[in-house]
Coordinates of C-alpha atoms and ligand atoms in Angstrom, one line a residue:
M151 CA 39.2 -33.8 -9.6
R152 CA 39.8 -36.5 -11.3
L153 CA 40.0 -39.1 -8.8
F154 CA 36.8 -37.6 -6.9
L155 CA 35.2 -37.0 -10.6
A156 CA 36.0 -40.4 -11.7
I157 CA 34.8 -42.6 -8.2
V158 CA 31.5 -40.4 -8.1
L159 CA 30.9 -41.9 -11.8
A160 CA 32.3 -45.3 -10.7
V161 CA 29.5 -45.3 -8.2
F162 CA 26.4 -43.7 -10.1
L163 CA 27.4 -46.5 -12.7
C164 CA 27.1 -49.2 -10.0
L165 CA 23.9 -48.0 -8.6
G166 CA 22.2 -47.0 -11.9
D167 CA 18.3 -45.9 -10.9
A168 CA 18.8 -44.7 -7.3
F169 CA 19.4 -41.2 -8.6
A170 CA 16.2 -41.1 -10.6
Q171 CA 14.1 -38.3 -8.6
S172 CA 11.2 -37.1 -10.4
G173 CA 8.7 -35.1 -7.9
R174 CA 6.4 -36.5 -6.1
I175 CA 8.4 -40.0 -6.1
P176 CA 11.7 -39.9 -3.8
V177 CA 15.0 -41.5 -4.5
A178 CA 15.4 -44.7 -2.2
A179 CA 18.2 -45.7 -0.7
E180 CA 19.8 -48.5 1.5
H181 CA 22.8 -47.0 3.0
G182 CA 23.3 -42.8 2.9
M183 CA 21.3 -39.9 2.1
V184 CA 22.0 -36.4 0.9
V185 CA 19.7 -33.8 0.0
S186 CA 20.9 -30.3 -1.1
S187 CA 20.6 -27.6 -3.2
H188 CA 23.3 -28.2 -5.8
H189 CA 24.2 -31.9 -7.7
L190 CA 28.0 -31.5 -7.1
A191 CA 27.3 -31.0 -3.4
S192 CA 24.7 -33.4 -3.1
E193 CA 27.6 -35.6 -4.9
A194 CA 30.2 -34.5 -2.8
G195 CA 28.3 -35.6 0.4
M196 CA 27.5 -39.5 -1.1
H197 CA 31.1 -39.4 -1.8
V198 CA 32.3 -38.7 2.1
L199 CA 29.0 -41.1 3.5
A200 CA 30.4 -44.1 0.3
Q201 CA 34.0 -43.5 2.3
G202 CA 32.4 -44.6 6.2
G203 CA 31.9 -41.1 7.0
N204 CA 29.2 -39.9 9.2
A205 CA 26.5 -37.5 8.3
V206 CA 28.2 -34.7 10.0
D207 CA 31.2 -35.5 7.9
A208 CA 28.8 -35.6 4.7
A209 CA 27.2 -32.3 5.3
V210 CA 30.4 -30.5 6.0
A211 CA 31.4 -31.8 2.5
T212 CA 28.5 -30.6 1.1
A213 CA 28.2 -27.7 2.9
F214 CA 31.9 -26.1 1.7
V215 CA 31.0 -27.3 -1.8
L216 CA 27.8 -25.3 -1.6
A217 CA 30.0 -22.0 -1.1
V218 CA 31.4 -23.0 -4.5
T219 CA 28.8 -23.8 -6.5
L220 CA 25.8 -22.5 -5.0
P221 CA 27.0 -18.4 -3.7
S222 CA 23.7 -17.1 -3.4
A223 CA 23.1 -18.6 -0.4
G224 CA 25.9 -21.5 0.1
N225 CA 28.5 -20.1 2.1
I226 CA 31.2 -19.1 4.5
G227 CA 30.6 -15.9 4.6
G228 CA 27.6 -16.1 6.3
G229 CA 26.5 -18.3 9.1
G230 CA 23.4 -20.8 10.3
F231 CA 22.7 -23.9 12.2
L232 CA 22.4 -27.8 12.8
V233 CA 20.6 -30.0 14.2
Y234 CA 22.1 -33.5 14.6
H235 CA 20.1 -37.0 15.8
G236 CA 22.7 -39.9 16.2
A237 CA 21.0 -43.3 16.0
D238 CA 22.3 -43.3 19.6
G239 CA 19.3 -40.9 20.6
H240 CA 22.2 -38.1 21.3
T241 CA 20.5 -34.9 19.7
T242 CA 22.1 -31.3 19.7
T243 CA 22.8 -28.1 17.8
F244 CA 25.2 -26.2 16.7
N245 CA 25.3 -22.3 16.5
F246 CA 26.8 -20.0 13.8
R247 CA 24.5 -17.5 13.4
E248 CA 26.9 -14.2 12.3
K249 CA 26.8 -11.5 15.1
A250 CA 26.9 -7.9 15.2
P251 CA 30.7 -6.6 15.4
L252 CA 32.0 -5.6 18.3
A253 CA 31.5 -1.7 17.7
A254 CA 27.9 -2.0 16.7
T255 CA 25.1 0.0 18.5
P256 CA 21.4 0.0 18.4
T257 CA 21.2 3.2 16.4
M258 CA 24.2 2.3 14.0
F259 CA 22.4 2.5 10.5
L260 CA 20.6 5.7 11.9
G261 CA 21.1 9.2 10.7
E262 CA 21.1 12.4 12.5
D263 CA 17.1 12.9 11.4
G264 CA 16.8 9.2 13.4
E265 CA 16.6 7.3 10.2
I266 CA 17.6 4.6 8.5
Q267 CA 20.7 6.0 6.1
D268 CA 21.2 4.7 2.6
N269 CA 19.4 1.0 3.3
S270 CA 22.6 0.8 5.0
N271 CA 21.1 -2.4 7.5
H272 CA 20.3 -4.1 3.9
E273 CA 23.4 -2.9 1.9
G274 CA 26.8 -1.9 2.2
M275 CA 29.7 -2.7 4.6
L276 CA 27.9 -2.3 7.8
S277 CA 24.8 -4.4 6.9
V278 CA 27.5 -7.4 7.2
G279 CA 27.7 -9.6 10.5
V280 CA 30.7 -11.1 11.5
P281 CA 30.7 -14.1 9.8
G282 CA 30.2 -17.8 11.2
T283 CA 29.7 -20.7 9.2
V284 CA 33.3 -21.9 9.3
A285 CA 33.6 -22.0 13.4
G286 CA 30.0 -23.9 13.1
L287 CA 30.8 -26.3 10.7
V288 CA 34.5 -27.0 12.6
L289 CA 33.3 -27.2 15.9
A290 CA 30.0 -29.6 14.6
H291 CA 33.2 -31.7 12.7
A292 CA 35.7 -31.5 15.9
R293 CA 32.0 -33.2 18.2
L294 CA 31.1 -35.5 15.9
G295 CA 33.0 -36.0 12.8
S296 CA 35.0 -39.0 12.2
L297 CA 37.4 -38.4 9.1
P298 CA 40.0 -36.4 8.7
W299 CA 39.0 -32.3 8.3
A300 CA 41.2 -32.0 5.2
D301 CA 39.3 -34.3 3.1
L302 CA 35.9 -32.5 4.0
V303 CA 36.9 -29.6 2.1
A304 CA 38.8 -31.0 -0.3
P305 CA 36.0 -31.2 -3.1
A306 CA 35.0 -27.9 -2.6
V307 CA 39.3 -26.6 -3.3
V308 CA 39.5 -29.0 -6.3
L309 CA 35.6 -27.7 -7.3
A310 CA 36.7 -23.7 -7.0
E311 CA 40.3 -24.1 -8.6
E312 CA 39.4 -26.6 -11.1
G313 CA 35.8 -24.9 -11.9
F314 CA 32.6 -26.7 -12.7
P315 CA 29.9 -25.6 -15.3
S316 CA 28.2 -22.2 -14.3
T317 CA 24.6 -22.2 -14.3
R318 CA 21.0 -20.7 -15.4
A319 CA 20.1 -19.4 -12.2
M320 CA 23.0 -17.5 -11.4
Q321 CA 22.5 -15.5 -14.9
G322 CA 20.2 -12.0 -13.4
F323 CA 22.9 -11.9 -11.1
L324 CA 26.0 -12.1 -13.0
Q325 CA 24.2 -9.4 -15.4
M326 CA 23.6 -7.0 -12.0
L327 CA 26.8 -7.4 -11.7
T328 CA 27.8 -5.9 -15.2
R329 CA 26.2 -2.5 -14.1
A330 CA 27.8 -2.3 -10.6
D331 CA 30.5 0.6 -11.1
D332 CA 30.7 1.4 -7.4
P333 CA 34.3 0.2 -5.8
L334 CA 33.1 -1.8 -3.3
Y335 CA 31.9 -4.2 -6.3
H336 CA 35.1 -4.6 -7.8
A337 CA 36.3 -7.7 -5.8
T338 CA 32.7 -9.5 -6.4
R339 CA 33.6 -8.5 -10.4
A340 CA 36.8 -10.0 -10.3
A341 CA 35.4 -13.3 -8.3
F342 CA 32.1 -13.5 -10.6
L343 CA 32.6 -11.9 -14.3
K344 CA 35.1 -13.3 -17.1
D345 CA 38.3 -10.8 -16.7
G346 CA 36.3 -8.7 -14.3
A347 CA 33.9 -8.1 -17.5
T348 CA 31.9 -10.1 -19.1
V349 CA 28.9 -12.7 -18.4
Y350 CA 29.9 -16.8 -17.8
A351 CA 27.2 -18.3 -19.9
P352 CA 25.1 -21.8 -18.4
G353 CA 27.7 -23.9 -19.0
E354 CA 30.7 -22.4 -19.0
L355 CA 33.7 -23.2 -17.2
W356 CA 33.7 -21.0 -14.0
K357 CA 36.9 -21.0 -11.9
Q358 CA 37.4 -19.3 -8.4
P359 CA 41.0 -18.9 -7.7
D360 CA 41.3 -16.4 -4.5
L361 CA 37.6 -19.0 -3.0
A362 CA 40.0 -22.1 -3.6
A363 CA 42.9 -20.1 -1.8
S364 CA 40.8 -19.0 1.0
L365 CA 39.6 -22.8 1.2
K366 CA 42.9 -24.4 1.3
R367 CA 43.7 -22.0 4.6
I368 CA 40.9 -23.7 6.1
Q369 CA 41.3 -26.6 4.7
R370 CA 44.8 -26.4 6.2
E371 CA 44.0 -24.5 9.7
G372 CA 40.3 -24.8 10.5
H373 CA 39.0 -22.3 12.2
D374 CA 42.3 -20.7 12.3
G375 CA 42.3 -20.7 8.7
F376 CA 39.3 -18.3 8.4
Y377 CA 39.1 -15.9 11.7
Y378 CA 43.6 -15.9 11.8
G379 CA 46.0 -15.0 9.3
E380 CA 45.5 -13.7 5.4
T381 CA 41.5 -14.2 5.0
A382 CA 41.1 -12.3 8.1
R383 CA 43.6 -9.6 7.3
L384 CA 42.0 -9.3 4.1
L385 CA 38.5 -8.6 5.6
A386 CA 39.6 -6.3 7.8
D387 CA 41.1 -4.4 5.6
F388 CA 39.0 -4.3 2.9
S389 CA 36.1 -3.7 6.2
A390 CA 38.0 -0.4 7.9
E391 CA 38.5 0.9 3.7
H392 CA 34.6 0.6 3.1
G393 CA 33.4 2.1 6.7
G394 CA 32.8 -1.7 7.8
L395 CA 33.0 -1.9 12.0
I396 CA 34.2 -5.8 11.1
T397 CA 38.1 -6.2 12.7
L398 CA 40.5 -8.5 13.0
D399 CA 39.0 -7.9 17.1
D400 CA 35.5 -9.8 16.2
L401 CA 37.1 -12.3 13.7
A402 CA 39.3 -13.1 16.5
A403 CA 36.1 -13.2 19.0
Y404 CA 33.8 -15.4 17.0
Q405 CA 32.9 -18.5 18.3
A406 CA 30.3 -21.1 17.3
E407 CA 28.3 -22.4 19.9
E408 CA 27.2 -26.0 20.7
Q409 CA 23.2 -26.2 22.3
A410 CA 20.9 -28.3 23.1
P411 CA 17.5 -28.5 21.2
V412 CA 14.2 -27.6 21.7
H413 CA 12.1 -30.5 21.8
G414 CA 8.2 -31.2 21.7
T415 CA 6.3 -34.1 20.8
Y416 CA 3.2 -34.4 18.2
R417 CA 1.1 -37.4 18.0
G418 CA 3.7 -40.1 19.6
Y419 CA 6.6 -37.9 17.7
D420 CA 9.8 -36.1 18.9
I421 CA 10.5 -32.7 17.3
Y422 CA 13.8 -31.5 17.7
S423 CA 14.6 -28.2 16.3
M424 CA 16.9 -25.1 16.6
G425 CA 16.1 -22.9 19.7
P426 CA 17.0 -18.9 20.2
P427 CA 18.5 -16.9 18.1
S428 CA 16.6 -18.8 15.7
S429 CA 13.0 -18.6 16.3
G430 CA 12.2 -21.6 13.8
G431 CA 12.0 -24.5 16.2
V432 CA 9.8 -22.0 19.1
A433 CA 7.3 -21.3 16.7
L434 CA 7.2 -24.7 15.0
I435 CA 6.6 -26.6 18.2
E436 CA 3.7 -23.7 19.4
M437 CA 2.2 -24.5 16.1
L438 CA 2.6 -28.4 16.7
N439 CA 1.3 -27.9 19.9
I440 CA -2.0 -26.0 19.1
L441 CA -3.0 -28.3 15.8
E442 CA -2.2 -31.6 17.9
D443 CA -6.1 -31.4 19.2
Y444 CA -7.7 -31.3 16.0
D445 CA -8.7 -34.3 13.5
L446 CA -6.0 -32.9 10.3
E447 CA -6.7 -36.0 8.3
A448 CA -10.7 -35.8 8.7
M449 CA -10.4 -32.1 7.5
G450 CA -8.5 -33.3 4.5
H451 CA -5.2 -31.6 3.3
N452 CA -5.4 -28.1 2.2
S453 CA -9.7 -28.3 3.3
A454 CA -11.1 -24.7 3.7
Q455 CA -10.8 -25.4 7.1
Y456 CA -7.4 -27.4 7.1
L457 CA -6.3 -24.1 6.4
H458 CA -8.3 -22.4 8.4
V459 CA -6.6 -23.9 11.9
L460 CA -3.4 -24.0 10.2
T461 CA -3.6 -20.1 9.3
E462 CA -5.0 -19.4 13.1
S463 CA -2.2 -21.5 14.7
M464 CA 0.7 -19.2 12.7
R465 CA -0.9 -16.2 13.3
R466 CA -0.4 -17.1 17.3
A467 CA 3.1 -18.0 16.8
F468 CA 4.5 -15.5 15.0
A469 CA 3.1 -12.9 17.6
D470 CA 4.6 -14.6 20.3
R471 CA 8.2 -14.8 17.9
A472 CA 7.8 -11.1 17.6
E473 CA 7.5 -10.2 20.9
H474 CA 9.6 -12.2 22.9
L475 CA 12.1 -13.6 21.2
G476 CA 15.8 -12.8 20.2
D477 CA 19.4 -14.0 21.3
P478 CA 19.3 -15.9 24.5
R479 CA 22.4 -14.2 26.0
F480 CA 21.0 -11.3 26.1
N481 CA 16.8 -12.1 26.9
P482 CA 17.7 -14.1 30.0
D483 CA 13.8 -13.8 30.9
M484 CA 12.3 -15.3 27.5
P485 CA 9.4 -17.2 28.2
V486 CA 10.6 -20.7 25.6
A487 CA 9.4 -23.1 28.0
R488 CA 6.1 -21.6 28.6
L489 CA 6.3 -21.1 24.7
L490 CA 6.6 -24.9 24.1
S491 CA 3.7 -26.2 26.8
K492 CA 1.3 -27.8 25.8
S493 CA -0.5 -26.2 28.2
Y494 CA 0.3 -22.4 26.4
A495 CA -1.2 -24.1 23.6
E496 CA -4.4 -25.4 25.2
R497 CA -5.1 -21.6 26.2
L498 CA -4.4 -20.9 22.5
R499 CA -6.1 -23.2 20.7
T500 CA -9.5 -22.3 22.6
S501 CA -9.5 -18.6 21.3
I502 CA -9.8 -20.0 17.9
D503 CA -13.0 -20.1 16.2
P504 CA -13.5 -22.9 13.9
G505 CA -16.0 -20.6 11.9
R506 CA -14.3 -17.3 12.1
A507 CA -11.2 -16.2 11.0
S508 CA -9.8 -14.0 14.5
E509 CA -8.0 -10.5 13.7
S510 CA -4.2 -10.1 14.0
D511 CA -4.5 -7.9 17.3
S512 CA -1.4 -5.6 16.8
S513 CA -2.4 -3.3 19.6
R514 CA 0.5 -4.6 21.2
F515 CA 3.1 -2.7 18.7
A516 CA 2.0 -1.6 15.2
A517 CA 2.3 -3.7 12.0
L518 CA 5.1 -5.4 12.3
Y519 CA 6.1 -6.9 9.3
A520 CA 5.5 -5.8 5.2
A521 CA 4.2 -8.1 2.6
Q522 CA 7.3 -7.9 0.8
E523 CA 7.3 -11.5 -0.8
E524 CA 10.2 -13.8 0.9
S525 CA 13.2 -14.1 -1.3
E526 CA 14.5 -18.0 -0.9
E527 CA 17.7 -17.1 -1.0
T528 CA 19.2 -19.2 1.7
T529 CA 19.7 -23.1 1.7
H530 CA 19.1 -26.2 3.2
L531 CA 20.7 -29.8 3.4
S532 CA 19.9 -32.9 5.2
V533 CA 22.2 -36.0 5.4
M534 CA 21.3 -39.8 7.3
D535 CA 24.2 -42.3 6.7
R536 CA 24.2 -46.0 7.2
M537 CA 24.1 -46.2 11.3
G538 CA 21.1 -43.6 10.9
N539 CA 22.5 -40.1 12.4
A540 CA 20.5 -37.8 10.9
V541 CA 21.8 -34.0 10.4
S542 CA 19.5 -31.0 9.3
L543 CA 21.9 -28.2 8.4
T544 CA 20.0 -24.4 7.0
Y545 CA 22.6 -21.0 6.4
T546 CA 22.6 -18.1 4.9
L547 CA 23.7 -15.2 3.6
E548 CA 20.2 -13.8 3.9
H549 CA 19.5 -12.1 0.9
S550 CA 20.3 -13.6 -2.3
Y551 CA 24.2 -13.4 -2.6
G552 CA 23.9 -12.1 0.8
S553 CA 25.5 -7.6 0.5
R554 CA 27.3 -8.6 -2.7
I555 CA 30.2 -7.8 -1.5
V556 CA 33.9 -9.8 -2.4
A557 CA 36.6 -8.7 0.7
K558 CA 39.6 -8.3 -2.1
G559 CA 41.3 -11.0 -2.3
T560 CA 38.8 -13.6 -0.6
G561 CA 36.7 -14.8 -3.3
F562 CA 33.4 -14.6 -1.8
L563 CA 30.6 -13.2 -0.9
L564 CA 30.3 -11.4 2.8
N565 CA 26.0 -11.1 4.2
N566 CA 23.8 -9.0 4.6
E567 CA 22.7 -10.6 8.0
M568 CA 22.7 -7.4 10.0
G569 CA 19.1 -6.8 8.6
D570 CA 17.7 -9.4 10.4
F571 CA 18.3 -7.4 13.3
N572 CA 15.3 -4.4 14.6
P573 CA 17.2 -1.2 12.9
V574 CA 15.6 1.3 14.9
P575 CA 15.0 0.8 18.3
G576 CA 11.5 2.0 19.4
R577 CA 10.0 2.5 16.0
T578 CA 7.8 0.2 14.7
T579 CA 5.7 1.1 11.5
S580 CA 3.0 -0.7 9.0
R581 CA 6.0 -0.5 6.1
G582 CA 7.9 -3.4 8.1
L583 CA 9.7 -1.6 10.8
I584 CA 10.2 -3.4 14.4
G585 CA 11.2 -1.9 16.9
T586 CA 10.9 -3.9 20.2
P587 CA 14.0 -4.8 22.9
P588 CA 14.5 -8.4 22.2
N589 CA 16.1 -8.3 18.6
R590 CA 18.1 -5.2 19.2
V591 CA 21.2 -4.3 18.0
A592 CA 24.0 -5.1 20.1
P593 CA 28.3 -5.6 20.6
E594 CA 28.3 -9.6 20.0
K595 CA 24.7 -10.3 19.9
R596 CA 23.0 -12.8 17.9
M597 CA 20.2 -11.2 14.9
L598 CA 17.1 -13.2 15.7
S599 CA 16.7 -16.2 12.4
S600 CA 13.6 -17.7 11.1
M601 CA 15.6 -21.1 9.8
T602 CA 14.3 -24.4 11.0
P603 CA 16.3 -27.0 10.5
T604 CA 14.0 -30.2 11.9
I605 CA 14.6 -34.1 13.2
V606 CA 11.8 -35.4 13.7
A607 CA 12.2 -39.0 15.8
K608 CA 10.3 -41.8 16.7
D609 CA 11.3 -44.4 19.7
G610 CA 14.6 -42.1 19.2
K611 CA 15.3 -43.1 16.1
P612 CA 15.4 -39.8 13.0
V613 CA 12.7 -40.7 11.3
L614 CA 12.0 -37.0 9.0
I615 CA 14.3 -34.8 8.2
V616 CA 12.8 -31.5 7.1
G617 CA 14.6 -28.1 6.6
T618 CA 13.5 -25.1 3.6
P619 CA 15.0 -21.7 2.4
G620 CA 12.4 -18.7 3.0
G621 CA 12.8 -16.4 5.3
R622 CA 10.0 -16.2 7.8
T623 CA 7.8 -18.6 5.3
I624 CA 10.7 -21.1 6.8
I625 CA 9.0 -21.8 9.8
N626 CA 5.5 -22.8 7.8
T627 CA 7.3 -24.5 5.2
V628 CA 8.0 -26.9 8.0
L629 CA 5.7 -27.2 9.6
Q630 CA 3.6 -27.7 6.4
V631 CA 6.0 -30.8 5.5
I632 CA 6.0 -32.3 9.1
L633 CA 2.1 -32.4 8.4
N634 CA 2.2 -33.9 5.1
V635 CA 3.4 -36.7 6.6
I636 CA 1.9 -37.2 10.0
D637 CA -1.7 -36.2 9.4
H638 CA -1.6 -36.6 6.0
G639 CA -0.2 -39.9 5.6
M640 CA 2.4 -38.8 2.3
N641 CA 6.0 -40.5 1.4
I642 CA 8.1 -37.5 1.7
G643 CA 8.2 -36.4 -1.9
E644 CA 4.6 -35.9 -1.9
A645 CA 4.9 -34.0 1.3
V646 CA 7.7 -31.6 -0.4
E647 CA 5.4 -31.0 -3.6
A648 CA 2.3 -30.1 -2.0
P649 CA 1.0 -26.6 -2.2
R650 CA 2.1 -24.4 0.6
I651 CA 0.5 -21.5 2.6
H652 CA 2.1 -18.8 5.2
H653 CA 0.7 -16.5 7.5
Q654 CA 2.6 -14.5 9.9
W655 CA 0.0 -12.7 12.1
L656 CA 1.3 -9.1 10.4
P657 CA -0.4 -8.4 7.6
N658 CA -2.9 -9.9 8.3
V659 CA -2.5 -11.8 4.8
T660 CA -2.4 -15.5 4.1
S661 CA -0.6 -16.1 1.0
F662 CA -1.0 -19.1 -1.3
E663 CA 1.2 -20.5 -3.9
R664 CA -0.4 -19.5 -7.2
L665 CA -2.1 -22.7 -8.9
G666 CA -1.8 -24.6 -5.6
I667 CA -4.7 -24.0 -4.3
S668 CA -8.2 -24.5 -5.8
P669 CA -10.4 -21.0 -6.8
D670 CA -13.3 -23.2 -4.7
T671 CA -11.4 -23.8 -1.3
R672 CA -10.3 -20.3 -1.3
H673 CA -13.9 -18.9 -1.8
L674 CA -14.4 -21.0 1.4
Y675 CA -11.6 -19.7 3.3
E676 CA -12.1 -16.1 2.4
A677 CA -15.8 -16.7 3.7
L678 CA -14.6 -17.4 6.8
G679 CA -12.4 -13.8 6.8
H680 CA -9.1 -14.4 5.8
T681 CA -7.5 -12.3 3.0
V682 CA -5.5 -14.2 -0.1
R683 CA -2.7 -13.3 -1.6
L684 CA -1.4 -15.4 -4.6
R685 CA 2.3 -15.6 -4.5
G686 CA 5.2 -17.7 -6.0
T687 CA 6.7 -20.8 -5.0
Q688 CA 7.1 -21.0 -1.3
G689 CA 10.5 -22.6 0.3
R690 CA 13.0 -25.3 -1.6
A691 CA 12.8 -28.2 1.1
H692 CA 15.0 -30.7 0.8
C693 CA 13.8 -33.7 2.6
I694 CA 15.0 -37.5 4.0
A695 CA 12.0 -39.7 5.7
A696 CA 13.8 -43.1 7.3
Q697 CA 10.9 -45.6 6.8
G698 CA 12.1 -49.7 7.9
D699 CA 15.1 -50.4 6.1
L700 CA 15.0 -47.6 3.6
L701 CA 15.6 -44.0 3.5
Y702 CA 13.8 -41.8 0.9
G703 CA 15.1 -38.3 -0.1
A704 CA 13.2 -35.4 -1.9
A705 CA 14.6 -32.3 -3.6
D706 CA 12.2 -29.8 -4.1
S707 CA 10.9 -29.3 -7.5
R708 CA 11.2 -25.7 -7.0
S709 CA 14.9 -25.7 -6.7
Y710 CA 16.8 -25.0 -9.4
D711 CA 19.8 -27.3 -9.2
G712 CA 18.7 -29.4 -6.1
R713 CA 19.1 -33.2 -6.2
A714 CA 18.8 -35.7 -3.7
I715 CA 21.6 -38.5 -3.9
G716 CA 21.2 -42.0 -1.8
F717 CA 23.6 -45.4 -2.0
Ligands
DON1069 O1 17.7 -16.2 9.2 C1 16.8 -15.9 8.7 O2 15.8 -15.7 9.1 C2 17.2 -15.4 7.1 N1 18.5 -14.4 7.1 C3 16.6 -16.0 6.1 C4 16.6 -15.3 4.4 C5 16.3 -16.2 4.2 O3 15.7 -17.5 4.1 C6 16.3 -15.6 2.3 N2 15.4 -14.1 2.7 N3 14.7 -13.9 2.9

């Protein structure tokens, strides 16, 4: 640890104010950039780059440190997606989304009355999907990494073992744990509370010995150090004891997958993003295709007319998302090529009235989504190395701190990603249930996601790395950051900071970030027939732009401990 800290400090001292970032003024650097939701994670990634590692190496190290320092979302007990664009033009993605256990069924959350029992799709062991993060990071490193695996896990091991200052952002969770009496959360209390009982104050040194031991097994044995052996046994035993479905067979069967990105074009740029089982890339490209024919620059950023066409493209893409998308292995006939096509976008565009909001046509299903605000607890990191290789990685536990369950002896939180499946087959309600077939539970199926790690390229070189947390708002946040740069000429700091909106077809409401858009604009927008709801912040986008010989990093000021670090 001392060596790691000394090197980080030395690089800091040499580079002076390369690290200063202030909202709209991005960090500029020549040789490499890491942007993540925790400064220690960005530092670890930057250190890997400074040692000569490539973007995948740095992303792996950053992701492992986030599993230690940002337990609300950073994880080894969850899953996610990595999108890669090499300086040589090679593009690929890694799909490490969680899977339903082998014993899962479409009605596994329902009681005899046909109703969801005890919120079991979101809480308790049934809500836990088979974790994918470790398999995904191992696979990405095996295919594209360059430094030794053990070196990339090392900073996380050190921080778990030797501790780091607990953060203010964790206080709410820790307070909640002091009141959690259910034996299901005993190991969580042991991992997160001082002597299993009291809250670590912000700044107090917090050590995680069980997590360090789990990480060391991964450091030594890679994939097998998580999916076989001690960690697997602890996880399977705990699951059996607490009514879960995850067995040793589930863990042994889990594999991450490398798959082609979804690809689109927008005003001469190439867009590479995550395909199903994420809905993000398809919906993003569909919206960009619709918007390409409008003169968005002339409309003006966040003018009422601009927000109107944005909303109408969101409405259409989210309707398609709900109707068509799920895990491709279980939905071989998804019309992805059609949804990505310019001709389909043109058809959708002709249905947009410039002077009037359309209806959200719910006749296909009942209302699909509740109006509840999306939590921001997923996390995104962006990396670019000195060669010009780029990584965009988003991963999650689903809710903040996931299921809040730690299997005894493992030290890490488990996801509650099973809640992303449609829980009641055939039933869609205005309260937010959706029962359409593509995303129903099945053994070894991956649940539909909105995570949208994206890389924008020009002439075969990555120029923008974009991503964010925020549930379904993710797709719209990524869209707006890209439009802010390409159409509105913003630098990446301005593009990340600019106020955002969100519409998801149903409910037929547009959320505006509070204080973000003027009442005058809002009134003009409402006069077109839209309904507005104000909300808190939307997303925490951590992004990079490459321009000329420089890299520009922007950590979203909506993030507590986020940091862009370049060198
Ligand atoms: O995969 C998804 O789309 C979600 N599980 C992501 C969750 C998220 O961003 C935070 N809160 N809902």
